[in-house]
mmCIF file of C-alpha atoms in Angstrom:
data_model
loop_
_atom_site.group_PDB
_atom_site.id
_atom_site.type_symbol
_atom_site.label_atom_id
_atom_site.label_comp_id
_atom_site.label_asym_id
_atom_site.label_seq_id
_atom_site.Cartn_x
_atom_site.Cartn_y
_atom_site.Cartn_z
ATOM 1 C CA UNK I 1 5.427 -11.709 9.758
ATOM 2 C CA UNK I 2 7.778 -8.315 9.885
ATOM 3 C CA UNK I 3 5.869 -6.554 12.323
ATOM 4 C CA UNK I 4 5.924 -3.079 12.055
ATOM 5 C CA UNK I 5 5.192 -0.511 15.117
ATOM 6 C CA UNK I 6 4.294 2.928 15.025
ATOM 7 C CA UNK I 7 2.916 5.239 17.518
ATOM 8 C CA UNK I 8 -0.635 5.856 16.924
ATOM 9 C CA UNK I 9 -0.726 10.074 17.099
ATOM 10 C CA UNK I 10 1.454 12.538 17.087
ATOM 11 C CA UNK I 11 0.659 16.245 17.829
ATOM 12 C CA UNK I 12 2.725 19.293 16.364
ATOM 13 C CA UNK I 13 2.279 22.889 15.629
ATOM 14 C CA UNK I 14 2.278 24.602 12.134
ATOM 15 C CA UNK I 15 6.111 25.562 10.895
ATOM 16 C CA UNK I 16 7.119 23.010 13.643
ATOM 17 C CA UNK I 17 9.025 19.669 12.598
ATOM 18 C CA UNK I 18 7.149 16.039 12.876
ATOM 19 C CA UNK I 19 9.052 13.002 13.617
ATOM 20 C CA UNK I 20 7.112 9.826 12.961
ATOM 21 C CA UNK I 21 9.045 6.958 13.603
ATOM 22 C CA UNK I 22 8.737 3.085 12.472
ATOM 23 C CA UNK I 23 10.175 -0.176 14.380
ATOM 24 C CA UNK I 24 10.800 -3.346 12.514
ATOM 25 C CA UNK I 25 10.358 -6.331 14.339
ATOM 26 C CA UNK I 26 13.690 -7.495 12.758
ATOM 27 C CA UNK I 27 15.915 -6.173 10.107
ATOM 28 C CA UNK I 28 14.286 -4.771 6.381
ATOM 29 C CA UNK I 29 17.601 -3.831 5.220
ATOM 30 C CA UNK I 30 19.955 -5.873 2.467
ATOM 31 C CA UNK I 31 23.260 -5.216 2.152
ATOM 32 C CA UNK I 32 22.398 -2.696 -0.492
ATOM 33 C CA UNK I 33 18.776 -0.874 0.442
ATOM 34 C CA UNK I 34 16.764 -0.179 3.495
ATOM 35 C CA UNK I 35 13.109 -1.692 2.088
ATOM 36 C CA UNK I 36 11.157 0.571 4.139
ATOM 37 C CA UNK I 37 8.684 2.868 2.511
ATOM 38 C CA UNK I 38 6.170 5.684 4.057
ATOM 39 C CA UNK I 39 2.937 6.617 2.549
ATOM 40 C CA UNK I 40 0.337 9.220 3.527
ATOM 41 C CA UNK I 41 -3.285 8.968 3.675
ATOM 42 C CA UNK I 42 -5.938 11.757 3.851
ATOM 43 C CA UNK I 43 -9.225 10.851 4.921
ATOM 44 C CA UNK I 44 -11.667 9.231 1.871
ATOM 45 C CA UNK I 45 -8.511 9.174 -0.149
ATOM 46 C CA UNK I 46 -6.056 6.389 -1.149
ATOM 47 C CA UNK I 47 -2.397 6.515 0.339
ATOM 48 C CA UNK I 48 0.171 8.099 -1.507
ATOM 49 C CA UNK I 49 3.679 7.125 -1.641
ATOM 50 C CA UNK I 50 6.219 9.628 -0.375
ATOM 51 C CA UNK I 51 9.383 7.898 0.500
ATOM 52 C CA UNK I 52 10.865 4.686 -0.647
ATOM 53 C CA UNK I 53 13.630 2.543 0.021
ATOM 54 C CA UNK I 54 13.783 4.541 3.078
ATOM 55 C CA UNK I 55 15.572 7.747 2.332
ATOM 56 C CA UNK I 56 14.441 8.558 -1.366
ATOM 57 C CA UNK I 57 11.421 10.848 -2.117
ATOM 58 C CA UNK I 58 9.217 10.212 -4.342
ATOM 59 C CA UNK I 59 8.018 12.402 -7.914
ATOM 60 C CA UNK I 60 6.272 15.423 -7.014
ATOM 61 C CA UNK I 61 7.145 15.151 -2.614
ATOM 62 C CA UNK I 62 7.506 18.591 -1.274
ATOM 63 C CA UNK I 63 11.369 18.256 0.380
ATOM 64 C CA UNK I 64 10.123 19.155 3.444
ATOM 65 C CA UNK I 65 9.455 15.310 3.420
ATOM 66 C CA UNK I 66 12.569 13.380 4.728
ATOM 67 C CA UNK I 67 13.163 9.619 5.853
ATOM 68 C CA UNK I 68 16.131 7.796 7.302
ATOM 69 C CA UNK I 69 17.187 5.031 9.090
ATOM 70 C CA UNK I 70 17.981 1.646 8.633
ATOM 71 C CA UNK I 71 18.025 -1.852 9.953
ATOM 72 C CA UNK I 72 15.221 -1.826 12.229
ATOM 73 C CA UNK I 73 14.250 1.706 12.728
ATOM 74 C CA UNK I 74 13.017 4.593 10.676
ATOM 75 C CA UNK I 75 11.903 7.704 10.543
ATOM 76 C CA UNK I 76 10.085 9.872 8.649
ATOM 77 C CA UNK I 77 10.937 13.784 9.299
ATOM 78 C CA UNK I 78 8.550 16.991 7.697
ATOM 79 C CA UNK I 79 9.982 20.023 8.198
ATOM 80 C CA UNK I 80 8.403 22.249 8.525
ATOM 81 C CA UNK I 81 4.626 21.384 8.876
ATOM 82 C CA UNK I 82 2.282 22.328 7.150
ATOM 83 C CA UNK I 83 -1.522 22.053 7.483
ATOM 84 C CA UNK I 84 -2.246 20.431 4.155
ATOM 85 C CA UNK I 85 -0.081 17.869 5.872
ATOM 86 C CA UNK I 86 -2.790 16.341 8.324
ATOM 87 C CA UNK I 87 -2.933 12.654 7.506
ATOM 88 C CA UNK I 88 -2.351 9.075 8.643
ATOM 89 C CA UNK I 89 1.279 8.374 7.575
ATOM 90 C CA UNK I 90 2.390 4.550 6.827
ATOM 91 C CA UNK I 91 5.417 2.656 7.131
ATOM 92 C CA UNK I 92 5.687 -0.596 4.504
ATOM 93 C CA UNK I 93 8.561 -3.159 4.448
ATOM 94 C CA UNK I 94 9.351 -4.691 1.033
ATOM 95 C CA UNK I 95 12.127 -6.903 2.384
ATOM 96 C CA UNK I 96 10.263 -10.383 3.107
ATOM 97 C CA UNK I 97 6.925 -11.255 1.963
ATOM 98 C CA UNK I 98 4.215 -10.830 3.083
ATOM 99 C CA UNK I 99 4.304 -7.083 2.687
ATOM 100 C CA UNK I 100 3.470 -5.464 5.426
ATOM 101 C CA UNK I 101 2.590 -1.760 6.374
ATOM 102 C CA UNK I 102 2.327 -0.373 10.218
ATOM 103 C CA UNK I 103 -0.824 0.589 11.907
ATOM 104 C CA UNK I 104 -0.132 4.489 11.017
ATOM 105 C CA UNK I 105 0.569 7.589 13.151
ATOM 106 C CA UNK I 106 -1.770 10.543 12.307
ATOM 107 C CA UNK I 107 -0.822 13.643 12.583
ATOM 108 C CA UNK I 108 -2.932 16.144 14.228
ATOM 109 C CA UNK I 109 -2.139 20.277 15.136
ATOM 110 C CA UNK I 110 -0.926 21.107 17.949
ATOM 111 C CA UNK A 1 -0.872 10.867 -16.024
ATOM 112 C CA UNK A 2 -0.836 7.162 -14.470
ATOM 113 C CA UNK A 3 -5.177 6.086 -13.783
ATOM 114 C CA UNK A 4 -5.496 3.454 -11.740
ATOM 115 C CA UNK A 5 -9.446 2.880 -11.865
ATOM 116 C CA UNK A 6 -11.057 -0.322 -10.172
ATOM 117 C CA UNK A 7 -14.490 -1.623 -10.396
ATOM 118 C CA UNK A 8 -16.399 -4.682 -9.493
ATOM 119 C CA UNK A 9 -16.790 -4.299 -5.797
ATOM 120 C CA UNK A 10 -20.486 -5.545 -3.813
ATOM 121 C CA UNK A 11 -22.263 -6.646 -1.380
ATOM 122 C CA UNK A 12 -21.762 -10.387 -1.189
ATOM 123 C CA UNK A 13 -22.956 -13.758 0.578
ATOM 124 C CA UNK A 14 -20.155 -15.921 2.603
ATOM 125 C CA UNK A 15 -19.032 -18.274 0.275
ATOM 126 C CA UNK A 16 -19.654 -16.420 -2.800
ATOM 127 C CA UNK A 17 -17.533 -14.617 -5.454
ATOM 128 C CA UNK A 18 -16.600 -11.090 -6.715
ATOM 129 C CA UNK A 19 -14.064 -10.735 -9.207
ATOM 130 C CA UNK A 20 -12.631 -6.973 -9.284
ATOM 131 C CA UNK A 21 -11.205 -4.811 -12.063
ATOM 132 C CA UNK A 22 -8.313 -2.537 -12.575
ATOM 133 C CA UNK A 23 -8.686 -0.306 -15.639
ATOM 134 C CA UNK A 24 -4.509 1.264 -15.764
ATOM 135 C CA UNK A 25 -3.912 4.185 -17.854
ATOM 136 C CA UNK A 26 -0.978 6.225 -18.656
ATOM 137 C CA UNK A 27 2.027 4.154 -18.469
ATOM 138 C CA UNK A 28 2.814 0.819 -20.092
ATOM 139 C CA UNK A 29 0.982 -1.398 -18.439
ATOM 140 C CA UNK A 30 3.289 -4.631 -19.406
ATOM 141 C CA UNK A 31 6.285 -3.019 -18.012
ATOM 142 C CA UNK A 32 5.364 -3.119 -14.249
ATOM 143 C CA UNK A 33 3.990 -4.915 -11.402
ATOM 144 C CA UNK A 34 0.655 -4.827 -10.289
ATOM 145 C CA UNK A 35 -0.997 -5.433 -6.782
ATOM 146 C CA UNK A 36 -3.492 -5.479 -4.610
ATOM 147 C CA UNK A 37 -3.961 -4.308 -1.379
ATOM 148 C CA UNK A 38 -7.152 -3.936 1.174
ATOM 149 C CA UNK A 39 -7.559 -1.300 3.602
ATOM 150 C CA UNK A 40 -10.420 -2.339 7.011
ATOM 151 C CA UNK A 41 -10.377 0.028 10.025
ATOM 152 C CA UNK A 42 -9.908 -3.055 12.304
ATOM 153 C CA UNK A 43 -7.011 -4.653 10.324
ATOM 154 C CA UNK A 44 -5.554 -1.474 8.534
ATOM 155 C CA UNK A 45 -3.636 -1.177 5.218
ATOM 156 C CA UNK A 46 -2.951 -5.349 4.131
ATOM 157 C CA UNK A 47 -1.037 -5.948 1.125
ATOM 158 C CA UNK A 48 -3.243 -9.175 -0.768
ATOM 159 C CA UNK A 49 -1.709 -10.212 -3.914
ATOM 160 C CA UNK A 50 0.721 -9.069 -6.538
ATOM 161 C CA UNK A 51 1.669 -10.208 -10.396
ATOM 162 C CA UNK A 52 4.591 -9.741 -12.329
ATOM 163 C CA UNK A 53 5.170 -8.080 -15.443
ATOM 164 C CA UNK A 54 3.935 -10.970 -18.052
ATOM 165 C CA UNK A 55 1.766 -12.627 -15.275
ATOM 166 C CA UNK A 56 3.744 -15.747 -14.764
ATOM 167 C CA UNK A 57 4.353 -15.207 -11.476
ATOM 168 C CA UNK A 58 2.215 -14.017 -8.689
ATOM 169 C CA UNK A 59 1.993 -13.981 -4.984
ATOM 170 C CA UNK A 60 -0.632 -13.934 -1.756
ATOM 171 C CA UNK A 61 -0.668 -13.250 1.533
ATOM 172 C CA UNK A 62 -1.246 -17.040 3.386
ATOM 173 C CA UNK A 63 -5.318 -15.652 4.296
ATOM 174 C CA UNK A 64 -6.238 -15.501 0.460
ATOM 175 C CA UNK A 65 -4.132 -18.632 -0.725
ATOM 176 C CA UNK A 66 -6.253 -20.702 -2.787
ATOM 177 C CA UNK A 67 -9.422 -18.764 -2.564
ATOM 178 C CA UNK A 68 -8.109 -15.458 -4.479
ATOM 179 C CA UNK A 69 -6.851 -14.959 -8.002
ATOM 180 C CA UNK A 70 -5.250 -12.485 -9.320
ATOM 181 C CA UNK A 71 -4.131 -12.376 -13.114
ATOM 182 C CA UNK A 72 -3.915 -9.276 -15.555
ATOM 183 C CA UNK A 73 -4.453 -9.029 -19.310
ATOM 184 C CA UNK A 74 -1.811 -7.071 -20.974
ATOM 185 C CA UNK A 75 -3.687 -5.908 -23.818
ATOM 186 C CA UNK A 76 -6.750 -4.458 -22.250
ATOM 187 C CA UNK A 77 -4.276 -2.657 -19.550
ATOM 188 C CA UNK A 78 -6.281 -4.342 -17.155
ATOM 189 C CA UNK A 79 -5.606 -6.705 -13.810
ATOM 190 C CA UNK A 80 -8.099 -8.789 -11.864
ATOM 191 C CA UNK A 81 -8.736 -9.899 -8.512
ATOM 192 C CA UNK A 82 -10.558 -13.300 -8.393
ATOM 193 C CA UNK A 83 -11.830 -13.663 -5.067
ATOM 194 C CA UNK A 84 -13.796 -16.891 -4.333
ATOM 195 C CA UNK A 85 -14.915 -18.709 -0.730
ATOM 196 C CA UNK A 86 -15.699 -15.073 0.255
ATOM 197 C CA UNK A 87 -15.414 -14.543 4.434
ATOM 198 C CA UNK A 88 -16.512 -11.929 6.516
ATOM 199 C CA UNK A 89 -12.713 -10.919 7.351
ATOM 200 C CA UNK A 90 -12.407 -10.475 3.479
ATOM 201 C CA UNK A 91 -14.939 -7.164 3.696
ATOM 202 C CA UNK A 92 -12.731 -4.263 3.190
ATOM 203 C CA UNK A 93 -11.684 -1.166 0.635
ATOM 204 C CA UNK A 94 -9.740 -3.197 -2.432
ATOM 205 C CA UNK A 95 -7.204 -1.143 -3.865
ATOM 206 C CA UNK A 96 -5.544 -1.669 -7.194
ATOM 207 C CA UNK A 97 -1.400 -0.268 -7.432
ATOM 208 C CA UNK A 98 1.214 -0.616 -9.723
ATOM 209 C CA UNK A 99 3.692 -2.383 -7.575
ATOM 210 C CA UNK A 100 7.481 -1.260 -8.584
ATOM 211 C CA UNK A 101 10.697 -4.056 -8.307
ATOM 212 C CA UNK A 102 8.224 -5.999 -5.882
ATOM 213 C CA UNK A 103 8.770 -3.473 -3.206
ATOM 214 C CA UNK A 104 6.626 -0.868 -3.025
ATOM 215 C CA UNK A 105 3.552 0.861 -4.073
ATOM 216 C CA UNK A 106 4.017 4.186 -6.603
ATOM 217 C CA UNK A 107 0.317 4.808 -7.795
ATOM 218 C CA UNK A 108 -3.117 3.338 -6.174
ATOM 219 C CA UNK A 109 -6.266 3.158 -7.047
ATOM 220 C CA UNK A 110 -9.172 5.252 -5.006
ATOM 221 C CA UNK A 111 -9.989 2.131 -3.871
ATOM 222 C CA UNK A 112 -13.334 -0.118 -4.440
ATOM 223 C CA UNK A 113 -15.821 -1.480 -1.198
ATOM 224 C CA UNK A 114 -16.174 -5.155 -0.990
ATOM 225 C CA UNK A 115 -18.594 -5.976 1.473
ATOM 226 C CA UNK A 116 -19.183 -9.664 2.617
ATOM 227 C CA UNK A 117 -22.545 -10.131 4.570
ATOM 228 C CA UNK A 118 -25.348 -12.393 4.642
#
């Protein structure tokens, strides 16, 4: 299985940039796609798709969210961070089955 | 508006069965792959199973193969997860999700709780 590693938590100040990383145990990229996706989950709610294929913004997601990366290293950036962004962020790979998720990074306000 | 509404969760004894349903609306159900994803505080998010648009192709994580069956009824805009021989480690919140291109999950239901305990 492809293991996705995320830091447990990240503290940032409102209005600043948050950079959340996800490292895969093997490449999740093909010649055409970077098969890494990002979700936001607030307490008591279902996950919400933010970014697909590493850098594509999902429908209705604010442009302060962006994604980058290829191979094994991927980043979700939130700039500027707003109070409503307090949540846990998960990466997910679809390069091979079983589809796997990272353990999540909890975004906290400094 | 896309809506996915799960039902059928509850408390069940180990070794028994439970069937989850997911009613979809707001999109052409038969055009999309679907999936079940579960979440626990200890294991986090886990993909469970996926099904193709027509139901002819199904995929499972190893730990549920042979015990869980994913299916769909396109006439009823509903997908199902039949869970047999349930174990305590199947205790989780189960989410129904729309699964695009066998890749990412673009819409999720609110989740349904399944507790396996004697």
